[in-house]
PDB file of C-alpha atoms in Angstrom:
ATOM      1  CA  UNK K   1      17.027  18.920   4.162  1.00  0.00           C
ATOM      2  CA  UNK K   2      20.473  19.629   5.514  1.00  0.00           C
ATOM      3  CA  UNK K   3      23.524  19.068   3.348  1.00  0.00           C
ATOM      4  CA  UNK K   4      27.092  19.193   4.657  1.00  0.00           C
ATOM      5  CA  UNK K   5      30.045  19.621   2.317  1.00  0.00           C
ATOM      6  CA  UNK K   6      33.562  18.879   3.600  1.00  0.00           C
ATOM      7  CA  UNK K   7      36.916  19.856   2.063  1.00  0.00           C
ATOM      8  CA  UNK K   8      39.503  18.706   1.330  1.00  0.00           C
ATOM      9  CA  UNK K   9      38.918  14.982   0.992  1.00  0.00           C
ATOM     10  CA  UNK K  10      42.611  14.291   1.621  1.00  0.00           C
ATOM     11  CA  UNK K  11      45.219  16.414   3.378  1.00  0.00           C
ATOM     12  CA  UNK K  12      48.898  15.724   3.860  1.00  0.00           C
ATOM     13  CA  UNK K  13      51.044  17.852   6.181  1.00  0.00           C
ATOM     14  CA  UNK K  14      54.474  17.688   7.742  1.00  0.00           C
ATOM     15  CA  UNK K  15      54.742  16.995  11.443  1.00  0.00           C
ATOM     16  CA  UNK K  16      54.565  20.262  13.342  1.00  0.00           C
ATOM     17  CA  UNK K  17      52.573  22.078  10.681  1.00  0.00           C
ATOM     18  CA  UNK K  18      48.946  23.131  11.047  1.00  0.00           C
ATOM     19  CA  UNK K  19      45.986  21.438   9.354  1.00  0.00           C
ATOM     20  CA  UNK K  20      42.661  23.037   8.491  1.00  0.00           C
ATOM     21  CA  UNK K  21      39.503  21.217   7.404  1.00  0.00           C
ATOM     22  CA  UNK K  22      36.466  23.161   6.277  1.00  0.00           C
ATOM     23  CA  UNK K  23      32.763  22.351   6.166  1.00  0.00           C
ATOM     24  CA  UNK K  24      29.770  24.213   4.828  1.00  0.00           C
ATOM     25  CA  UNK K  25      26.145  23.530   5.656  1.00  0.00           C
ATOM     26  CA  UNK K  26      22.904  24.438   3.940  1.00  0.00           C
ATOM     27  CA  UNK K  27      20.273  24.668   6.716  1.00  0.00           C
ATOM     28  CA  UNK K  28      20.540  28.033   8.432  1.00  0.00           C
ATOM     29  CA  UNK K  29      18.641  26.565  11.408  1.00  0.00           C
ATOM     30  CA  UNK K  30      21.459  24.110  12.206  1.00  0.00           C
ATOM     31  CA  UNK K  31      22.885  24.935  15.598  1.00  0.00           C
ATOM     32  CA  UNK K  32      25.192  22.090  16.661  1.00  0.00           C
ATOM     33  CA  UNK K  33      28.436  21.177  14.914  1.00  0.00           C
ATOM     34  CA  UNK K  34      30.554  18.278  16.175  1.00  0.00           C
ATOM     35  CA  UNK K  35      33.832  16.974  14.789  1.00  0.00           C
ATOM     36  CA  UNK K  36      34.780  13.309  14.888  1.00  0.00           C
ATOM     37  CA  UNK K  37      38.101  11.528  14.424  1.00  0.00           C
ATOM     38  CA  UNK K  38      38.063   7.987  13.081  1.00  0.00           C
ATOM     39  CA  UNK K  39      41.078   5.724  13.236  1.00  0.00           C
ATOM     40  CA  UNK K  40      41.370   2.591  11.154  1.00  0.00           C
ATOM     41  CA  UNK K  41      39.062  -0.154  12.371  1.00  0.00           C
ATOM     42  CA  UNK K  42      37.478   2.069  15.014  1.00  0.00           C
ATOM     43  CA  UNK K  43      34.293   4.050  15.365  1.00  0.00           C
ATOM     44  CA  UNK K  44      34.200   7.842  15.109  1.00  0.00           C
ATOM     45  CA  UNK K  45      35.323   9.568  18.285  1.00  0.00           C
ATOM     46  CA  UNK K  46      34.052  13.008  19.219  1.00  0.00           C
ATOM     47  CA  UNK K  47      36.991  15.408  19.511  1.00  0.00           C
ATOM     48  CA  UNK K  48      35.313  18.793  19.758  1.00  0.00           C
ATOM     49  CA  UNK K  49      31.948  20.403  19.164  1.00  0.00           C
ATOM     50  CA  UNK K  50      30.543  23.888  18.917  1.00  0.00           C
ATOM     51  CA  UNK K  51      27.111  25.390  19.304  1.00  0.00           C
ATOM     52  CA  UNK K  52      25.699  28.264  17.326  1.00  0.00           C
ATOM     53  CA  UNK K  53      25.917  30.757  20.165  1.00  0.00           C
ATOM     54  CA  UNK K  54      29.716  30.451  20.153  1.00  0.00           C
ATOM     55  CA  UNK K  55      32.102  31.605  17.421  1.00  0.00           C
ATOM     56  CA  UNK K  56      35.188  29.672  18.459  1.00  0.00           C
ATOM     57  CA  UNK K  57      36.163  26.886  20.807  1.00  0.00           C
ATOM     58  CA  UNK K  58      39.595  25.546  21.626  1.00  0.00           C
ATOM     59  CA  UNK K  59      40.872  22.422  23.324  1.00  0.00           C
ATOM     60  CA  UNK K  60      44.671  22.215  23.501  1.00  0.00           C
ATOM     61  CA  UNK K  61      45.890  21.797  19.888  1.00  0.00           C
ATOM     62  CA  UNK K  62      42.412  21.596  18.410  1.00  0.00           C
ATOM     63  CA  UNK K  63      40.100  24.497  17.662  1.00  0.00           C
ATOM     64  CA  UNK K  64      36.845  24.939  15.823  1.00  0.00           C
ATOM     65  CA  UNK K  65      35.487  28.163  14.352  1.00  0.00           C
ATOM     66  CA  UNK K  66      31.948  28.867  13.226  1.00  0.00           C
ATOM     67  CA  UNK K  67      30.724  31.537  10.833  1.00  0.00           C
ATOM     68  CA  UNK K  68      26.928  31.433  10.928  1.00  0.00           C
ATOM     69  CA  UNK K  69      26.509  34.146   8.333  1.00  0.00           C
ATOM     70  CA  UNK K  70      28.542  32.242   5.765  1.00  0.00           C
ATOM     71  CA  UNK K  71      27.287  28.873   7.052  1.00  0.00           C
ATOM     72  CA  UNK K  72      30.680  27.322   7.420  1.00  0.00           C
ATOM     73  CA  UNK K  73      32.784  25.911  10.222  1.00  0.00           C
ATOM     74  CA  UNK K  74      36.367  24.746  10.358  1.00  0.00           C
ATOM     75  CA  UNK K  75      38.622  22.439  12.343  1.00  0.00           C
ATOM     76  CA  UNK K  76      42.128  23.651  13.087  1.00  0.00           C
ATOM     77  CA  UNK K  77      44.848  21.343  14.357  1.00  0.00           C
ATOM     78  CA  UNK K  78      48.123  22.989  15.350  1.00  0.00           C
ATOM     79  CA  UNK K  79      51.526  21.363  15.870  1.00  0.00           C
ATOM     80  CA  UNK K  80      50.365  18.195  14.143  1.00  0.00           C
ATOM     81  CA  UNK K  81      51.755  14.849  15.243  1.00  0.00           C
ATOM     82  CA  UNK K  82      51.794  11.462  13.477  1.00  0.00           C
ATOM     83  CA  UNK K  83      49.046  10.235  15.826  1.00  0.00           C
ATOM     84  CA  UNK K  84      46.758  12.913  14.384  1.00  0.00           C
ATOM     85  CA  UNK K  85      46.658  10.866  11.174  1.00  0.00           C
ATOM     86  CA  UNK K  86      43.067   9.669  10.763  1.00  0.00           C
ATOM     87  CA  UNK K  87      39.831  10.444   8.957  1.00  0.00           C
ATOM     88  CA  UNK K  88      37.993  13.472  10.296  1.00  0.00           C
ATOM     89  CA  UNK K  89      34.252  14.045   9.907  1.00  0.00           C
ATOM     90  CA  UNK K  90      32.248  17.168  10.468  1.00  0.00           C
ATOM     91  CA  UNK K  91      28.501  17.078  11.144  1.00  0.00           C
ATOM     92  CA  UNK K  92      25.567  19.402  11.692  1.00  0.00           C
ATOM     93  CA  UNK K  93      22.174  19.156  13.342  1.00  0.00           C
ATOM     94  CA  UNK K  94      19.325  21.407  14.360  1.00  0.00           C
ATOM     95  CA  UNK K  95      16.856  21.612  17.181  1.00  0.00           C
ATOM     96  CA  UNK K  96      13.369  20.712  16.069  1.00  0.00           C
ATOM     97  CA  UNK K  97      11.841  22.167  19.204  1.00  0.00           C
ATOM     98  CA  UNK K  98      12.293  19.171  21.458  1.00  0.00           C
ATOM     99  CA  UNK K  99      12.178  16.374  18.901  1.00  0.00           C
ATOM    100  CA  UNK K 100      15.201  14.623  17.526  1.00  0.00           C
ATOM    101  CA  UNK K 101      17.411  16.496  15.113  1.00  0.00           C
ATOM    102  CA  UNK K 102      19.594  14.027  13.317  1.00  0.00           C
ATOM    103  CA  UNK K 103      23.270  14.501  12.628  1.00  0.00           C
ATOM    104  CA  UNK K 104      24.160  15.023   8.976  1.00  0.00           C
ATOM    105  CA  UNK K 105      27.779  14.147   8.273  1.00  0.00           C
ATOM    106  CA  UNK K 106      30.291  15.395   5.769  1.00  0.00           C
ATOM    107  CA  UNK K 107      32.080  12.780   3.679  1.00  0.00           C
ATOM    108  CA  UNK K 108      35.310  12.934   5.628  1.00  0.00           C
ATOM    109  CA  UNK K 109      38.890  14.160   5.286  1.00  0.00           C
ATOM    110  CA  UNK K 110      41.804  11.753   5.419  1.00  0.00           C
ATOM    111  CA  UNK K 111      44.631  13.537   7.219  1.00  0.00           C
ATOM    112  CA  UNK K 112      48.158  12.200   6.897  1.00  0.00           C
ATOM    113  CA  UNK K 113      50.906  13.668   9.083  1.00  0.00           C
ATOM    114  CA  UNK K 114      54.378  12.858   7.795  1.00  0.00           C
ATOM    115  CA  UNK K 115      57.208  12.554  10.334  1.00  0.00           C
TER     116      UNK K 115
ATOM    117  CA  UNK G   1      35.186   4.396  25.705  1.00  0.00           C
ATOM    118  CA  UNK G   2      31.441   5.061  25.709  1.00  0.00           C
ATOM    119  CA  UNK G   3      30.379   1.592  26.903  1.00  0.00           C
ATOM    120  CA  UNK G   4      29.075   0.396  23.548  1.00  0.00           C
ATOM    121  CA  UNK G   5      29.552  -3.146  22.270  1.00  0.00           C
ATOM    122  CA  UNK G   6      28.605  -4.160  18.754  1.00  0.00           C
ATOM    123  CA  UNK G   7      28.290  -7.779  17.707  1.00  0.00           C
ATOM    124  CA  UNK G   8      29.351  -9.441  15.594  1.00  0.00           C
ATOM    125  CA  UNK G   9      32.357  -7.324  14.575  1.00  0.00           C
ATOM    126  CA  UNK G  10      32.580  -9.047  11.203  1.00  0.00           C
ATOM    127  CA  UNK G  11      30.093 -11.072   9.221  1.00  0.00           C
ATOM    128  CA  UNK G  12      29.971 -12.575   5.751  1.00  0.00           C
ATOM    129  CA  UNK G  13      26.673 -13.864   4.465  1.00  0.00           C
ATOM    130  CA  UNK G  14      24.803 -14.578   1.262  1.00  0.00           C
ATOM    131  CA  UNK G  15      22.192 -12.580  -0.582  1.00  0.00           C
ATOM    132  CA  UNK G  16      18.678 -13.312   0.625  1.00  0.00           C
ATOM    133  CA  UNK G  17      19.589 -14.430   4.133  1.00  0.00           C
ATOM    134  CA  UNK G  18      18.384 -12.598   7.248  1.00  0.00           C
ATOM    135  CA  UNK G  19      20.984 -10.784   9.322  1.00  0.00           C
ATOM    136  CA  UNK G  20      20.715  -9.241  12.784  1.00  0.00           C
ATOM    137  CA  UNK G  21      23.274  -6.901  14.264  1.00  0.00           C
ATOM    138  CA  UNK G  22      23.307  -6.108  17.949  1.00  0.00           C
ATOM    139  CA  UNK G  23      24.251  -2.972  19.837  1.00  0.00           C
ATOM    140  CA  UNK G  24      24.617  -3.193  23.610  1.00  0.00           C
ATOM    141  CA  UNK G  25      25.248  -0.173  25.872  1.00  0.00           C
ATOM    142  CA  UNK G  26      26.093   0.044  29.552  1.00  0.00           C
ATOM    143  CA  UNK G  27      25.445   3.794  29.906  1.00  0.00           C
ATOM    144  CA  UNK G  28      21.657   3.657  30.347  1.00  0.00           C
ATOM    145  CA  UNK G  29      21.332   6.301  27.628  1.00  0.00           C
ATOM    146  CA  UNK G  30      17.880   6.852  26.250  1.00  0.00           C
ATOM    147  CA  UNK G  31      18.779   7.394  22.565  1.00  0.00           C
ATOM    148  CA  UNK G  32      20.389   4.832  20.291  1.00  0.00           C
ATOM    149  CA  UNK G  33      21.174   5.056  16.575  1.00  0.00           C
ATOM    150  CA  UNK G  34      22.214   2.859  13.674  1.00  0.00           C
ATOM    151  CA  UNK G  35      24.368   4.319  10.887  1.00  0.00           C
ATOM    152  CA  UNK G  36      25.991   2.842   7.834  1.00  0.00           C
ATOM    153  CA  UNK G  37      29.317   4.052   6.472  1.00  0.00           C
ATOM    154  CA  UNK G  38      30.200   3.717   2.823  1.00  0.00           C
ATOM    155  CA  UNK G  39      33.076   5.172   0.786  1.00  0.00           C
ATOM    156  CA  UNK G  40      32.065   8.514  -0.674  1.00  0.00           C
ATOM    157  CA  UNK G  41      28.977   8.809   1.522  1.00  0.00           C
ATOM    158  CA  UNK G  42      30.243   9.330   5.031  1.00  0.00           C
ATOM    159  CA  UNK G  43      27.870   8.212   7.784  1.00  0.00           C
ATOM    160  CA  UNK G  44      24.154   7.972   7.092  1.00  0.00           C
ATOM    161  CA  UNK G  45      21.413   7.357   9.646  1.00  0.00           C
ATOM    162  CA  UNK G  46      19.339   4.187   9.183  1.00  0.00           C
ATOM    163  CA  UNK G  47      17.058   4.150  12.238  1.00  0.00           C
ATOM    164  CA  UNK G  48      17.094   5.505  15.737  1.00  0.00           C
ATOM    165  CA  UNK G  49      15.348   4.804  19.023  1.00  0.00           C
ATOM    166  CA  UNK G  50      14.224   7.307  21.646  1.00  0.00           C
ATOM    167  CA  UNK G  51      13.187   4.719  24.225  1.00  0.00           C
ATOM    168  CA  UNK G  52      12.112   1.131  24.732  1.00  0.00           C
ATOM    169  CA  UNK G  53       9.819   0.151  21.864  1.00  0.00           C
ATOM    170  CA  UNK G  54      10.081   3.688  20.404  1.00  0.00           C
ATOM    171  CA  UNK G  55      11.856   3.851  17.062  1.00  0.00           C
ATOM    172  CA  UNK G  56      11.852   6.003  13.954  1.00  0.00           C
ATOM    173  CA  UNK G  57      13.313   6.001  10.465  1.00  0.00           C
ATOM    174  CA  UNK G  58      16.404   7.810   9.332  1.00  0.00           C
ATOM    175  CA  UNK G  59      17.728   8.826   5.954  1.00  0.00           C
ATOM    176  CA  UNK G  60      18.346   5.319   4.526  1.00  0.00           C
ATOM    177  CA  UNK G  61      15.848   3.026   6.266  1.00  0.00           C
ATOM    178  CA  UNK G  62      14.594   0.971   3.293  1.00  0.00           C
ATOM    179  CA  UNK G  63      15.424  -2.725   3.724  1.00  0.00           C
ATOM    180  CA  UNK G  64      16.121  -2.406   7.441  1.00  0.00           C
ATOM    181  CA  UNK G  65      14.090  -2.884  10.594  1.00  0.00           C
ATOM    182  CA  UNK G  66      14.982  -2.306  14.227  1.00  0.00           C
ATOM    183  CA  UNK G  67      13.800  -3.341  17.643  1.00  0.00           C
ATOM    184  CA  UNK G  68      14.457  -2.193  21.168  1.00  0.00           C
ATOM    185  CA  UNK G  69      12.935  -4.317  23.902  1.00  0.00           C
ATOM    186  CA  UNK G  70      15.410  -3.208  26.593  1.00  0.00           C
ATOM    187  CA  UNK G  71      17.152   0.079  27.261  1.00  0.00           C
ATOM    188  CA  UNK G  72      20.560  -1.470  26.740  1.00  0.00           C
ATOM    189  CA  UNK G  73      19.977  -3.314  23.452  1.00  0.00           C
ATOM    190  CA  UNK G  74      19.179  -2.029  19.966  1.00  0.00           C
ATOM    191  CA  UNK G  75      18.926  -4.575  17.153  1.00  0.00           C
ATOM    192  CA  UNK G  76      19.236  -3.910  13.431  1.00  0.00           C
ATOM    193  CA  UNK G  77      17.756  -6.535  11.095  1.00  0.00           C
ATOM    194  CA  UNK G  78      18.183  -7.017   7.383  1.00  0.00           C
ATOM    195  CA  UNK G  79      15.224  -9.252   6.562  1.00  0.00           C
ATOM    196  CA  UNK G  80      16.643 -10.370   3.213  1.00  0.00           C
ATOM    197  CA  UNK G  81      20.175  -9.094   2.719  1.00  0.00           C
ATOM    198  CA  UNK G  82      21.232  -7.622  -0.625  1.00  0.00           C
ATOM    199  CA  UNK G  83      24.702  -6.819  -1.949  1.00  0.00           C
ATOM    200  CA  UNK G  84      23.915  -3.093  -1.692  1.00  0.00           C
ATOM    201  CA  UNK G  85      23.776  -3.530   2.074  1.00  0.00           C
ATOM    202  CA  UNK G  86      27.444  -4.476   2.245  1.00  0.00           C
ATOM    203  CA  UNK G  87      28.799  -1.774   4.526  1.00  0.00           C
ATOM    204  CA  UNK G  88      30.230  -0.953   7.906  1.00  0.00           C
ATOM    205  CA  UNK G  89      27.468  -0.439  10.461  1.00  0.00           C
ATOM    206  CA  UNK G  90      27.905   1.769  13.490  1.00  0.00           C
ATOM    207  CA  UNK G  91      25.784   2.096  16.574  1.00  0.00           C
ATOM    208  CA  UNK G  92      25.737   5.345  18.528  1.00  0.00           C
ATOM    209  CA  UNK G  93      24.199   6.455  21.802  1.00  0.00           C
ATOM    210  CA  UNK G  94      23.178   9.780  23.257  1.00  0.00           C
ATOM    211  CA  UNK G  95      22.131  10.645  26.781  1.00  0.00           C
ATOM    212  CA  UNK G  96      19.147  12.606  25.517  1.00  0.00           C
ATOM    213  CA  UNK G  97      17.684  13.322  22.114  1.00  0.00           C
ATOM    214  CA  UNK G  98      18.715  16.943  22.346  1.00  0.00           C
ATOM    215  CA  UNK G  99      20.619  17.618  19.127  1.00  0.00           C
ATOM    216  CA  UNK G 100      23.098  19.575  21.217  1.00  0.00           C
ATOM    217  CA  UNK G 101      24.059  16.448  23.107  1.00  0.00           C
ATOM    218  CA  UNK G 102      26.941  14.509  21.571  1.00  0.00           C
ATOM    219  CA  UNK G 103      26.564  11.067  20.111  1.00  0.00           C
ATOM    220  CA  UNK G 104      29.155   8.413  20.961  1.00  0.00           C
ATOM    221  CA  UNK G 105      29.929   5.556  18.609  1.00  0.00           C
ATOM    222  CA  UNK G 106      30.786   1.891  18.889  1.00  0.00           C
ATOM    223  CA  UNK G 107      33.578   0.295  16.846  1.00  0.00           C
ATOM    224  CA  UNK G 108      31.324  -1.012  14.099  1.00  0.00           C
ATOM    225  CA  UNK G 109      30.307  -4.225  12.371  1.00  0.00           C
ATOM    226  CA  UNK G 110      31.778  -4.959   8.960  1.00  0.00           C
ATOM    227  CA  UNK G 111      29.109  -6.771   6.941  1.00  0.00           C
ATOM    228  CA  UNK G 112      29.795  -8.386   3.580  1.00  0.00           C
ATOM    229  CA  UNK G 113      26.940  -9.794   1.512  1.00  0.00           C
ATOM    230  CA  UNK G 114      27.982 -12.029  -1.336  1.00  0.00           C
TER     231      UNK G 114
END
């Protein structure tokens, strides 16, 4: 089955710097890759996602890149702010031809942005 | 917010007792999911539902059962709770079962089994 590896497990940056979180996946048939942000005491919140027919997607300070050949995808946060501090999860799923393809999550990255 | 309410938000109980967690949605989404979140494991799927009375197992379903008698409610039951089931449980919903459709999460239930 699918396996998603996420690195690093913790990341500390200065406010204004960029942060990059990387994930690799094992199932070459995976075709959907969402990223979630989880704040303390809250559920994961979808912040951006990418599908396999796209190599990059950007939403303001957040971007995601996908390299299907290498089977890895990355989250990029530019101009980080203290409110970006949270745990970030990547995930992957595949289309089973109409039936449910379940999300497989990475183990998370705790991002700390220091003022 | 995605219109998902989980109850209770916190619960402490003893080993061997039955426990039921409830997920209620106001979005009329067809798919609902139960995950557990543990340190070092991320989020793992327990069970999911693709319609009223239609459910299936996920990655870590042993010791859990689910029911969905109405579109808006998805119940997770631990028939006889064990300490290994101490975790934070999250419900998620999706408009369709298409893997390319995003899942949206509730704020979780923290369950402690002593």
